[in-house]
Short mmCIF file of C-alpha atoms in Angstrom, two decimals:
data_model
loop_
_atom_site.label_atom_id
_atom_site.label_comp_id
_atom_site.label_asym_id
_atom_site.label_seq_id
_atom_site.Cartn_x
_atom_site.Cartn_y
_atom_site.Cartn_z
CA MET A 1 23.77 16.11 31.12
CA VAL A 2 25.40 12.85 29.97
CA ILE A 3 28.30 11.41 32.02
CA SER A 4 30.20 8.25 31.06
CA LEU A 5 30.59 5.51 33.64
CA ASP A 6 34.35 5.99 33.73
CA ALA A 7 33.96 9.67 34.60
CA LEU A 8 31.69 9.09 37.60
CA PRO A 9 33.27 10.36 40.84
CA GLU A 10 34.00 8.06 43.76
CA ASP A 11 32.69 10.50 46.34
CA PRO A 12 29.12 9.48 47.46
CA ALA A 13 28.16 13.12 48.01
CA ALA A 14 29.14 13.97 44.44
CA LEU A 15 27.14 11.00 43.14
CA ARG A 16 24.12 12.13 45.10
CA ALA A 17 24.47 15.62 43.65
CA ILE A 18 24.54 14.16 40.12
CA ILE A 19 21.42 12.07 40.82
CA VAL A 20 19.56 15.07 42.25
CA ALA A 21 20.52 17.17 39.24
CA GLN A 22 19.32 14.49 36.83
CA HIS A 23 16.03 14.13 38.70
CA ARG A 24 15.51 17.88 38.39
CA GLN A 25 16.32 17.72 34.70
CA ILE A 26 13.84 14.87 34.17
CA ALA A 27 11.14 16.72 36.10
CA GLY A 28 11.74 19.80 33.99
CA MET A 29 11.52 17.79 30.77
CA GLU A 30 8.28 16.17 31.91
CA ALA A 31 6.82 19.57 32.75
CA SER A 32 7.92 20.86 29.36
CA ASN A 33 6.28 17.90 27.63
CA ARG A 34 3.02 18.58 29.47
CA ALA A 35 3.22 22.23 28.48
CA TYR A 36 3.80 21.32 24.85
CA GLU A 37 0.92 18.83 24.91
CA ALA A 38 -1.36 21.51 26.34
CA LEU A 39 -0.16 23.96 23.70
CA ILE A 40 -0.90 21.45 20.93
CA GLN A 41 -4.41 20.88 22.25
CA ALA A 42 -4.97 24.65 22.57
CA LEU A 43 -3.88 25.14 18.97
CA LYS A 44 -6.18 22.38 17.81
CA ILE A 45 -9.08 24.08 19.58
CA SER A 46 -8.16 27.41 18.00
CA ILE A 47 -8.05 25.81 14.55
CA ALA A 48 -11.43 24.16 15.07
CA ARG A 49 -12.93 27.46 16.24
CA LEU A 50 -11.54 29.29 13.23
CA LYS A 51 -12.96 26.64 10.92
CA ARG A 52 -16.34 26.99 12.61
CA GLN A 53 -16.22 30.79 12.33
CA LYS A 54 -15.24 30.73 8.67
CA TYR A 55 -17.10 27.76 7.29
CA GLY A 56 -19.98 26.82 9.56
CA ALA A 57 -20.81 28.61 12.76
CA SER A 58 -23.29 25.99 13.96
CA SER A 59 -21.81 22.76 12.64
CA GLU A 60 -22.73 20.18 15.30
CA LYS A 61 -19.77 17.99 14.32
CA ILE A 62 -17.29 20.82 14.86
CA GLU A 63 -19.02 21.73 18.15
CA ARG A 64 -18.52 18.16 19.38
CA GLU A 65 -14.88 18.26 18.26
CA ILE A 66 -14.29 21.48 20.18
CA GLU A 67 -15.91 20.04 23.32
CA GLN A 68 -13.72 16.93 23.15
CA LEU A 69 -10.54 18.98 22.62
CA GLU A 70 -11.43 21.33 25.47
CA LEU A 71 -11.93 18.36 27.81
CA ALA A 72 -8.55 16.96 26.78
CA LEU A 73 -6.91 20.36 27.27
CA GLU A 74 -8.52 20.75 30.70
CA GLY A 75 -7.15 17.36 31.78
CA LEU A 76 -3.64 18.23 30.59
CA GLU A 77 -3.68 21.61 32.32
CA ILE A 78 -4.91 20.09 35.60
CA ALA A 79 -2.11 17.53 35.46
CA GLY A 80 0.38 20.29 34.76
CA ALA A 81 -0.90 22.39 37.65
CA ALA A 82 -0.60 19.41 40.03
CA ALA A 83 3.01 18.76 38.98
CA ASP A 84 4.06 22.42 38.84
CA PRO A 85 2.43 24.35 41.69
CA ARG A 86 4.39 27.54 41.05
CA PRO A 87 2.81 30.91 41.83
CA GLU A 88 2.04 33.43 39.16
CA PRO A 89 5.16 35.33 38.00
CA THR A 90 5.57 38.81 39.44
CA GLU A 91 6.59 41.86 37.43
CA LEU A 92 10.15 41.48 38.72
CA ASP A 93 10.22 37.86 37.55
CA ARG A 94 9.12 38.96 34.08
CA CYS A 95 11.90 41.55 33.90
CA VAL A 96 14.49 38.99 34.99
CA ASP A 97 13.18 36.50 32.45
CA THR A 98 13.46 39.09 29.68
CA ALA A 99 17.06 39.92 30.60
CA SER A 100 18.16 36.30 30.93
CA ASP A 101 20.45 34.83 28.31
CA GLN A 102 19.00 32.58 25.60
CA ALA A 103 20.56 29.37 26.89
CA ARG A 104 19.01 29.74 30.29
CA THR A 105 15.65 30.64 28.74
CA ASP A 106 15.72 27.42 26.74
CA GLU A 107 16.32 25.33 29.86
CA ARG A 108 13.69 27.01 32.00
CA VAL A 109 10.10 25.81 31.72
CA ALA A 110 7.77 28.59 30.59
CA PRO A 111 5.46 29.81 33.39
CA ARG A 112 1.86 28.71 33.13
CA ARG A 113 -0.65 31.36 32.18
CA ARG A 114 -3.46 31.86 34.66
CA GLY A 115 -6.46 34.01 33.99
CA LYS A 116 -7.55 36.15 36.91
CA PRO A 117 -11.21 35.59 37.85
CA ARG A 118 -13.60 38.47 37.14
CA ILE A 119 -15.69 39.11 40.24
CA ALA A 120 -18.98 41.03 40.20
CA ALA A 121 -18.78 44.42 41.91
CA ASP A 122 -21.66 43.51 44.26
CA ALA A 123 -20.14 40.19 45.38
CA PRO A 124 -20.01 39.85 49.19
CA ARG A 125 -16.63 40.60 50.73
CA GLU A 126 -15.06 39.72 54.05
CA THR A 127 -12.09 41.67 55.39
CA ILE A 128 -9.47 40.04 57.60
CA VAL A 129 -6.80 42.32 59.12
CA LEU A 130 -3.62 40.60 60.33
CA ASP A 131 -2.35 43.36 62.63
CA PRO A 132 1.12 42.73 64.16
CA GLY A 133 0.15 44.76 67.23
CA GLY A 134 1.42 48.03 68.63
CA ARG A 135 4.92 46.98 69.83
CA CYS A 136 7.95 45.69 67.97
CA PRO A 137 8.43 41.96 68.73
CA ASP A 138 12.25 42.45 68.76
CA CYS A 139 12.89 45.62 70.78
CA GLY A 140 9.47 46.54 72.16
CA GLY A 141 9.37 49.90 70.41
CA VAL A 142 6.14 51.59 69.30
CA LEU A 143 5.06 50.62 65.77
CA ARG A 144 3.74 53.16 63.26
CA LEU A 145 1.76 52.38 60.09
CA VAL A 146 3.75 52.89 56.88
CA GLY A 147 1.52 50.95 54.48
CA GLU A 148 -0.12 47.58 53.97
CA ASP A 149 -0.20 44.66 51.58
CA VAL A 150 -3.61 43.56 50.32
CA ALA A 151 -4.27 40.14 48.79
CA GLU A 152 -7.55 38.59 47.70
CA ILE A 153 -8.69 34.99 48.12
CA LEU A 154 -11.78 33.78 46.29
CA GLU A 155 -13.74 31.48 48.58
CA PHE A 156 -16.84 29.34 48.14
CA ILE A 157 -19.82 29.41 50.50
CA ALA A 158 -21.41 25.98 50.34
CA ALA A 159 -25.11 25.92 49.53
CA LYS A 160 -27.33 24.80 52.36
CA LEU A 161 -30.99 24.25 53.09
CA LYS A 162 -32.86 25.82 55.95
CA VAL A 163 -36.27 25.22 57.46
CA VAL A 164 -38.42 28.33 57.91
CA GLU A 165 -40.98 27.85 60.70
CA ILE A 166 -43.99 30.12 60.40
CA HIS A 167 -45.78 30.55 63.72
CA ARG A 168 -49.23 32.17 63.63
CA PRO A 169 -50.48 32.68 67.18
CA LYS A 170 -54.25 32.57 67.65
CA LYS A 171 -55.63 35.23 69.94
CA SER A 172 -59.12 35.89 71.25
CA CYS A 173 -60.62 39.27 72.08
CA ARG A 174 -61.46 39.76 75.76
CA ASN A 175 -64.41 41.94 74.84
CA CYS A 176 -66.17 40.17 71.95
CA GLU A 177 -64.45 36.76 72.19
CA GLY A 178 -63.62 36.97 68.48
CA MET A 179 -60.63 34.98 67.20
CA VAL A 180 -57.79 36.88 65.54
CA GLN A 181 -54.98 35.28 63.54
CA THR A 182 -52.67 36.59 60.81
CA PRO A 183 -53.47 34.96 57.44
CA ALA A 184 -50.95 32.43 56.22
CA PRO A 185 -48.64 33.81 53.50
CA PRO A 186 -49.22 32.40 50.00
CA ARG A 187 -47.01 29.56 48.85
CA PRO A 188 -45.81 28.86 45.30
CA ILE A 189 -47.27 25.37 45.63
CA PRO A 190 -50.47 25.16 47.71
CA ARG A 191 -49.79 23.18 50.88
CA GLY A 192 -46.32 22.43 49.55
CA MET A 193 -43.22 22.52 51.74
CA ALA A 194 -40.84 23.94 49.11
CA GLY A 195 -40.11 27.65 49.25
CA PRO A 196 -39.73 29.85 46.16
CA ALA A 197 -35.92 29.91 46.23
CA LEU A 198 -35.75 26.10 46.43
CA LEU A 199 -38.21 25.71 43.57
CA ALA A 200 -36.26 28.21 41.48
CA HIS A 201 -33.07 26.27 42.13
CA ILE A 202 -34.69 22.99 41.10
CA LEU A 203 -36.08 24.46 37.87
CA VAL A 204 -32.83 26.15 36.84
CA ALA A 205 -30.75 23.10 37.74
CA LYS A 206 -32.98 20.84 35.63
CA PHE A 207 -33.79 23.00 32.62
CA ASP A 208 -30.76 25.30 32.41
CA ASP A 209 -27.94 23.30 34.03
CA HIS A 210 -29.44 20.02 32.70
CA LEU A 211 -29.14 18.21 36.04
CA PRO A 212 -31.68 15.35 36.31
CA LEU A 213 -33.85 15.26 39.42
CA TYR A 214 -32.30 12.06 40.78
CA ARG A 215 -28.89 13.78 40.82
CA GLN A 216 -30.41 16.81 42.52
CA GLY A 217 -31.84 14.45 45.12
CA GLU A 218 -28.35 13.12 45.84
CA ILE A 219 -27.06 16.68 46.27
CA PHE A 220 -29.89 17.59 48.64
CA ALA A 221 -29.18 14.43 50.65
CA ARG A 222 -25.60 15.65 51.18
CA MET A 223 -27.10 18.89 52.49
CA GLY A 224 -29.13 16.96 55.04
CA ALA A 225 -32.52 16.68 53.33
CA ASP A 226 -33.66 13.33 51.94
CA ILE A 227 -36.25 14.44 49.37
CA PRO A 228 -37.93 11.57 47.49
CA ARG A 229 -37.64 11.76 43.72
CA SER A 230 -41.43 11.63 43.41
CA THR A 231 -41.63 14.78 45.56
CA LEU A 232 -39.05 16.56 43.41
CA ILE A 233 -41.08 15.61 40.34
CA ASP A 234 -44.25 17.07 41.88
CA TRP A 235 -42.48 20.27 42.90
CA CYS A 236 -40.93 20.70 39.47
CA GLY A 237 -44.21 20.18 37.64
CA GLN A 238 -46.27 22.40 39.93
CA ALA A 239 -43.69 25.19 39.88
CA ALA A 240 -43.66 25.13 36.07
CA ALA A 241 -47.47 25.19 36.11
CA ALA A 242 -47.39 28.26 38.37
CA LEU A 243 -45.21 30.00 35.76
CA ARG A 244 -47.52 29.10 32.86
CA PRO A 245 -49.34 32.48 32.78
CA LEU A 246 -45.93 34.08 32.36
CA SER A 247 -44.80 31.69 29.61
CA GLU A 248 -48.07 32.23 27.75
CA ARG A 249 -47.64 35.99 27.97
CA ILE A 250 -44.09 35.73 26.63
CA ARG A 251 -45.32 33.60 23.73
CA ALA A 252 -48.05 36.11 22.93
CA GLY A 253 -45.50 38.93 22.94
CA VAL A 254 -43.16 37.01 20.64
CA MET A 255 -45.94 36.23 18.17
CA ALA A 256 -46.95 39.92 18.10
CA SER A 257 -43.60 40.74 16.50
CA ASP A 258 -43.27 41.19 12.73
CA ARG A 259 -39.94 39.32 12.46
CA LEU A 260 -39.08 35.95 13.96
CA HIS A 261 -36.36 33.34 13.89
CA ALA A 262 -37.56 29.71 14.00
CA ASP A 263 -35.91 26.34 14.54
CA ASP A 264 -36.74 22.90 15.94
CA THR A 265 -34.96 19.86 17.33
CA PRO A 266 -35.98 16.28 18.19
CA ILE A 267 -36.53 14.97 21.70
CA ARG A 268 -37.32 11.39 22.68
CA VAL A 269 -40.61 10.87 24.50
CA LEU A 270 -41.91 7.79 26.30
CA ASP A 271 -45.01 6.41 24.59
CA PRO A 272 -46.65 3.40 26.33
CA LYS A 273 -49.01 2.98 23.36
CA ARG A 274 -46.11 1.92 21.16
CA LYS A 275 -45.14 -0.74 23.68
CA LEU A 276 -48.71 -2.02 23.86
CA ALA A 277 -48.83 -2.09 20.05
CA GLY A 278 -45.92 -4.54 20.02
CA LYS A 279 -43.21 -2.05 19.12
CA GLU A 280 -39.74 -3.01 20.28
CA ARG A 281 -39.22 0.32 22.06
CA GLY A 282 -41.91 2.38 23.72
CA VAL A 283 -40.26 5.65 22.69
CA LYS A 284 -41.29 8.12 19.99
CA GLU A 285 -39.62 11.20 18.61
CA GLY A 286 -41.26 14.42 19.73
CA ARG A 287 -40.25 17.91 18.72
CA VAL A 288 -39.35 21.15 20.48
CA TRP A 289 -39.88 24.35 18.46
CA VAL A 290 -38.47 27.78 19.25
CA TYR A 291 -39.38 31.22 17.91
CA VAL A 292 -37.03 34.07 18.78
CA ARG A 293 -37.51 37.84 18.72
CA ASP A 294 -34.17 39.63 18.77
CA ASP A 295 -33.84 43.27 17.69
CA ARG A 296 -30.46 43.83 19.37
CA PRO A 297 -28.39 43.70 16.13
CA TRP A 298 -30.10 46.90 14.94
CA VAL A 299 -30.77 48.47 18.37
CA GLY A 300 -34.52 47.92 18.22
CA ASN A 301 -36.91 48.77 21.06
CA ASP A 302 -38.51 45.36 21.60
CA PRO A 303 -36.73 43.26 24.24
CA PRO A 304 -35.38 39.86 23.12
CA ALA A 305 -37.49 36.82 23.95
CA ALA A 306 -37.75 33.12 23.07
CA ALA A 307 -40.99 31.12 22.88
CA TYR A 308 -40.77 27.31 23.04
CA PHE A 309 -43.44 24.81 22.04
CA PHE A 310 -43.62 21.02 22.21
CA SER A 311 -45.30 18.73 19.69
CA PRO A 312 -45.54 14.92 19.61
CA ASP A 313 -44.22 14.82 16.00
CA ARG A 314 -42.85 17.08 13.25
CA LYS A 315 -45.97 17.51 11.13
CA GLY A 316 -46.35 20.89 9.46
CA GLU A 317 -49.63 21.50 11.26
CA HIS A 318 -47.73 22.35 14.45
CA PRO A 319 -45.74 25.40 13.26
CA GLN A 320 -48.79 26.45 11.26
CA ARG A 321 -50.80 26.46 14.50
CA HIS A 322 -48.05 28.24 16.42
CA LEU A 323 -47.86 31.00 13.79
CA GLU A 324 -51.56 31.34 12.95
CA GLU A 325 -51.64 34.89 14.41
CA PHE A 326 -48.19 35.90 13.18
CA ALA A 327 -47.65 38.16 10.17
CA GLY A 328 -44.27 39.34 8.96
CA ILE A 329 -40.87 37.85 8.11
CA LEU A 330 -39.94 34.35 9.28
CA GLN A 331 -36.30 33.32 9.14
CA ALA A 332 -35.96 29.54 9.15
CA ASP A 333 -34.59 26.56 7.27
CA ALA A 334 -36.22 24.97 4.23
CA TYR A 335 -38.50 22.68 6.25
CA ALA A 336 -41.48 21.71 4.07
CA GLY A 337 -43.93 22.34 6.93
CA PHE A 338 -43.24 26.08 6.66
CA GLN A 339 -44.04 26.29 2.96
CA LYS A 340 -47.80 26.59 3.44
CA LEU A 341 -47.18 29.66 5.59
CA TYR A 342 -45.55 31.42 2.64
CA GLU A 343 -48.51 30.98 0.28
CA ARG A 344 -50.13 34.11 -1.10
CA GLY A 345 -53.51 35.17 0.21
CA ALA A 346 -56.59 36.31 -1.69
CA ASP A 347 -55.00 39.73 -2.18
CA GLY A 348 -51.93 38.13 -3.78
CA VAL A 349 -49.67 39.03 -0.82
CA PRO A 350 -48.31 36.36 1.55
CA ARG A 351 -49.07 36.83 5.24
CA ILE A 352 -45.60 35.52 6.11
CA ARG A 353 -42.52 36.21 4.03
CA GLU A 354 -39.60 33.81 4.07
CA ALA A 355 -36.03 34.86 4.89
CA ALA A 356 -33.35 32.24 4.29
CA CYS A 357 -30.25 31.48 6.35
CA TRP A 358 -26.81 32.07 4.82
CA ALA A 359 -25.19 30.08 7.64
CA HIS A 360 -27.16 27.01 6.56
CA LEU A 361 -25.96 27.50 2.97
CA ARG A 362 -22.42 28.04 4.18
CA ARG A 363 -22.48 24.75 6.08
CA ASP A 364 -23.55 22.91 2.92
CA PHE A 365 -20.50 24.21 1.07
CA HIS A 366 -18.33 23.47 4.08
CA ASP A 367 -19.44 19.83 4.15
CA VAL A 368 -18.54 19.49 0.46
CA TRP A 369 -15.17 21.14 0.96
CA LYS A 370 -14.34 19.01 3.99
CA SER A 371 -15.15 15.74 2.20
CA THR A 372 -13.69 16.53 -1.23
CA ARG A 373 -11.36 19.55 -0.77
CA SER A 374 -13.11 21.04 -3.78
CA PRO A 375 -11.57 24.42 -4.76
CA ILE A 376 -15.01 25.54 -5.99
CA ALA A 377 -16.55 24.85 -2.57
CA PHE A 378 -13.66 26.73 -0.96
CA ALA A 379 -14.25 29.68 -3.28
CA ALA A 380 -17.93 29.69 -2.26
CA LEU A 381 -16.91 29.78 1.40
CA GLU A 382 -14.58 32.68 0.72
CA ARG A 383 -17.34 34.65 -1.01
CA ILE A 384 -19.85 34.03 1.79
CA GLY A 385 -17.18 34.83 4.38
CA LYS A 386 -16.86 38.34 2.91
CA LEU A 387 -20.55 38.91 3.59
CA TYR A 388 -20.06 37.90 7.21
CA ASP A 389 -17.13 40.30 7.55
CA ILE A 390 -19.50 43.10 6.55
CA GLU A 391 -22.18 41.90 8.99
CA ARG A 392 -19.75 41.87 11.90
CA ALA A 393 -18.84 45.47 11.15
CA ILE A 394 -22.47 46.71 11.22
CA ASN A 395 -23.73 44.61 14.13
CA GLY A 396 -25.37 46.89 16.68
CA GLN A 397 -25.57 49.81 14.23
CA PRO A 398 -28.74 51.84 13.49
CA LEU A 399 -31.01 50.81 10.63
CA ASP A 400 -29.94 53.55 8.22
CA ARG A 401 -26.28 52.67 8.66
CA ARG A 402 -26.93 48.93 8.20
CA HIS A 403 -29.01 49.53 5.06
CA ALA A 404 -26.46 51.86 3.49
CA VAL A 405 -23.54 49.50 4.07
CA ARG A 406 -25.47 46.49 2.77
CA GLN A 407 -26.44 48.35 -0.39
CA LYS A 408 -22.90 49.55 -1.02
CA GLU A 409 -20.89 46.49 -0.01
CA SER A 410 -23.13 43.42 0.38
CA ARG A 411 -25.43 43.71 -2.62
CA PRO A 412 -22.66 43.67 -5.25
CA ARG A 413 -21.12 40.61 -3.62
CA VAL A 414 -24.48 38.81 -3.40
CA GLU A 415 -25.24 39.48 -7.07
CA ALA A 416 -21.73 38.37 -8.04
CA PHE A 417 -22.23 35.18 -6.01
CA ARG A 418 -25.42 34.37 -7.91
CA ALA A 419 -23.74 34.92 -11.27
CA TRP A 420 -20.80 32.80 -10.17
CA CYS A 421 -23.12 29.93 -9.12
CA LEU A 422 -24.89 30.00 -12.49
CA GLN A 423 -21.53 29.90 -14.24
CA GLN A 424 -20.25 27.00 -12.13
CA LEU A 425 -23.41 24.94 -12.66
CA GLU A 426 -22.54 24.76 -16.36
CA ARG A 427 -19.17 23.20 -15.54
CA ILE A 428 -19.75 20.78 -12.67
CA PRO A 429 -21.73 17.48 -12.47
CA GLY A 430 -25.40 18.29 -12.07
CA LYS A 431 -26.10 15.50 -9.56
CA GLY A 432 -23.23 16.25 -7.18
CA GLU A 433 -23.55 17.75 -3.70
CA LEU A 434 -21.85 20.94 -4.85
CA ALA A 435 -24.46 21.54 -7.56
CA LYS A 436 -27.20 20.67 -5.09
CA SER A 437 -25.96 23.37 -2.68
CA MET A 438 -25.91 25.96 -5.46
CA ARG A 439 -29.41 25.08 -6.67
CA TYR A 440 -30.63 25.26 -3.05
CA ALA A 441 -29.58 28.92 -3.00
CA LEU A 442 -30.75 29.80 -6.51
CA ASN A 443 -34.20 28.23 -6.08
CA ARG A 444 -34.81 30.33 -2.95
CA TRP A 445 -32.96 33.42 -4.10
CA ASP A 446 -35.69 35.89 -3.07
CA ALA A 447 -35.53 34.52 0.49
CA PHE A 448 -31.73 34.77 0.52
CA THR A 449 -31.82 38.45 -0.48
CA VAL A 450 -34.47 39.71 1.97
CA PHE A 451 -31.76 40.97 4.33
CA LEU A 452 -30.46 43.34 1.62
CA ASP A 453 -33.75 45.27 1.41
CA ASP A 454 -34.74 45.15 5.09
CA ALA A 455 -32.01 46.18 7.49
CA ARG A 456 -33.92 44.65 10.41
CA VAL A 457 -33.45 41.13 8.97
CA ALA A 458 -30.36 39.15 9.98
CA ILE A 459 -28.15 37.40 7.46
CA ASP A 460 -28.72 34.05 9.16
CA ASN A 461 -30.88 32.15 11.62
CA ASN A 462 -28.23 31.77 14.32
CA ALA A 463 -30.44 33.47 16.92
CA ALA A 464 -32.86 30.52 16.79
CA GLU A 465 -30.06 27.97 16.57
CA ARG A 466 -28.50 29.39 19.74
CA ALA A 467 -31.87 29.25 21.49
CA ILE A 468 -32.46 25.60 20.51
CA ARG A 469 -28.95 24.48 21.51
CA PRO A 470 -29.77 24.01 25.25
CA ILE A 471 -32.25 21.30 24.26
CA GLY A 472 -29.45 19.43 22.50
CA VAL A 473 -27.21 19.79 25.54
CA GLY A 474 -30.02 18.54 27.77
CA ARG A 475 -30.45 15.42 25.62
CA LYS A 476 -27.00 14.31 26.78
CA ASN A 477 -28.16 14.34 30.41
CA PHE A 478 -31.69 12.96 30.20
CA LEU A 479 -32.68 10.07 27.94
CA PHE A 480 -36.25 11.15 27.20
CA ALA A 481 -39.26 13.14 28.34
CA GLY A 482 -41.64 11.07 30.44
CA ALA A 483 -44.70 11.89 28.30
CA ASP A 484 -46.16 14.57 26.07
CA ALA A 485 -47.08 16.51 29.20
CA GLY A 486 -43.42 16.41 30.22
CA GLY A 487 -42.48 17.96 26.88
CA GLU A 488 -44.96 20.77 27.46
CA ILE A 489 -43.53 21.41 30.93
CA LEU A 490 -40.07 21.59 29.33
CA ALA A 491 -41.32 24.16 26.80
CA ASP A 492 -42.95 26.30 29.51
CA ALA A 493 -39.85 26.32 31.72
CA MET A 494 -37.46 26.99 28.82
CA THR A 495 -39.60 29.91 27.63
CA VAL A 496 -39.29 31.69 30.98
CA ILE A 497 -35.67 30.76 31.76
CA GLU A 498 -34.18 31.50 28.34
CA THR A 499 -36.07 34.79 28.03
CA ALA A 500 -34.78 35.80 31.45
CA LYS A 501 -31.23 35.10 30.27
CA LEU A 502 -31.79 37.13 27.09
CA SER A 503 -32.83 40.01 29.38
CA ASP A 504 -29.56 39.69 31.34
CA CYS A 505 -31.38 38.44 34.43
CA ASN A 506 -29.95 35.83 36.74
CA PRO A 507 -32.61 33.15 36.05
CA GLU A 508 -32.51 31.68 39.56
CA ALA A 509 -32.87 35.05 41.30
CA TYR A 510 -35.63 36.01 38.86
CA LEU A 511 -37.63 32.80 39.33
CA ALA A 512 -37.27 32.94 43.12
CA ASP A 513 -38.83 36.40 43.21
CA ILE A 514 -41.55 35.57 40.66
CA LEU A 515 -42.57 32.33 42.40
CA ALA A 516 -42.85 34.21 45.69
CA ARG A 517 -45.34 36.70 44.19
CA ILE A 518 -47.16 35.13 41.27
CA ARG A 519 -49.88 33.35 43.30
CA ASP A 520 -51.38 36.58 44.64
CA HIS A 521 -50.35 38.84 41.76
CA ASP A 522 -53.11 40.56 39.78
CA PRO A 523 -53.43 38.65 36.45
CA ALA A 524 -54.24 41.92 34.70
CA ARG A 525 -50.77 43.18 35.65
CA ILE A 526 -48.84 40.07 34.59
CA ASP A 527 -46.62 42.21 32.33
CA GLU A 528 -44.96 43.59 35.47
CA LEU A 529 -43.41 40.16 36.03
CA LEU A 530 -41.95 39.76 32.53
CA PRO A 531 -38.15 39.42 32.59
CA TRP A 532 -37.38 42.75 30.90
CA ASN A 533 -39.77 44.65 33.18
CA TRP A 534 -38.52 42.85 36.29
CA LYS A 535 -34.99 43.88 35.48
CA HIS A 536 -35.93 47.52 35.00
CA ARG A 537 -37.87 47.53 38.28
CA GLY A 538 -34.70 46.38 40.03
CA VAL A 539 -36.39 43.72 42.15
CA GLY A 540 -33.22 41.91 43.14
CA ALA A 541 -32.11 41.78 39.53
CA ALA A 542 -28.64 40.53 38.90
CA LYS A 543 -26.53 40.11 35.84
CA ALA A 544 -26.20 36.56 34.63
CA ALA A 545 -22.81 35.09 35.36
#
């Protein structure tokens, strides 16, 4: 609304009305701008996700881009919510909006979309009844019930610590003068003050929520307990040590499988020897390895599990030691340390057969396409994308169905892709990145086609890459492991926590129950405490949020 100075009214009330109207118009435009900014950020996130889905599902660069865009979008939406605290539109509002004329629709700011929280069916509930009484407040007549309105408010119950005092009276017998006292209950940490639920919370907060112990100490101080960091360190280490029989049993179960996914990632480790040797920084690069058993894509009987190991470096001797009892198919990247595992034995048959990762190959082509916009790289992505469309359609299907579809639809496309690569290599520079990506596939072609003959084998190694990702997230919150022993504690804790999550257990509830029982549990019956068995027993099991 633009008004010339000559047309302004003399009446102060009219001037005030014009000012109020303009302020409302400005506020509406600002709200619209915020909505458009949020929409732009949401579209950028969608584009990045589509690129990741089509060209490289585990590209770390795209993952970082998505995280940054989501943070920006969250900030914009919070600012918009603060400036526009309107309630959610009702059904009547939606009908009125639909019937409104176009001009009014253009002026009105679009209502914000709010997703309704999904609450677990077993969540605690509190009922408050606001009864107006039995008499009418106007005439005093008797009221009768004709219905009620029900609204829900999601509330937060703040976490708190409590001290459990265990009194054990000592009594003497009047006849024989013998002393009688109830034995003290076992504790997760001998002579330790921390209970099992507190220890479970500390472990999950550190190794799953990636919250360093000094930050946990600050949180506990706000709850009224000043726990020294050294004490938290002791509790964390001793609790992880108490779980070691369980982590070792999970590792043994994983290695007994005949198909595994494998991956590794670096982690910085303090090394005083480097400092004493005159090195500028007393930090070395250790390694965390993960081996995953996951039969869910073909509805197998073995429960999913993840086994983590720590090593002080990335020498090939470490995975060779981890897999010395394993025999079967190993799906991993082209790390040279694995190559010795694929060597043929005295009978001419390899103990471990290699299965390659099409997602890794796809990322190579994606990197070329992103840097050069090469139409050949784009064509490669399109061809590989067709294979993934087929895989999505047969995910969770029985073996016979997966094998039949792969033979009918995937095999012709895979063979055509190989012929296409051979044809392109005759036409493109031999030393370029594009040719390098094609030769990477052709030189390991038997490994890339294992999934066609064995329906149990996945098309890629994303199961292991998902399992190793929490280590990368944790690196952003802690600078390094304190020592090699700290890396081993990390591997033990991650083995139990991540396997519990794969079994749809709430890791904190699971660990609290296990820590309360593991000290006096029969070692011969340790399998009863494994995450998949604990869930089926129903010992306080809960679905992960």
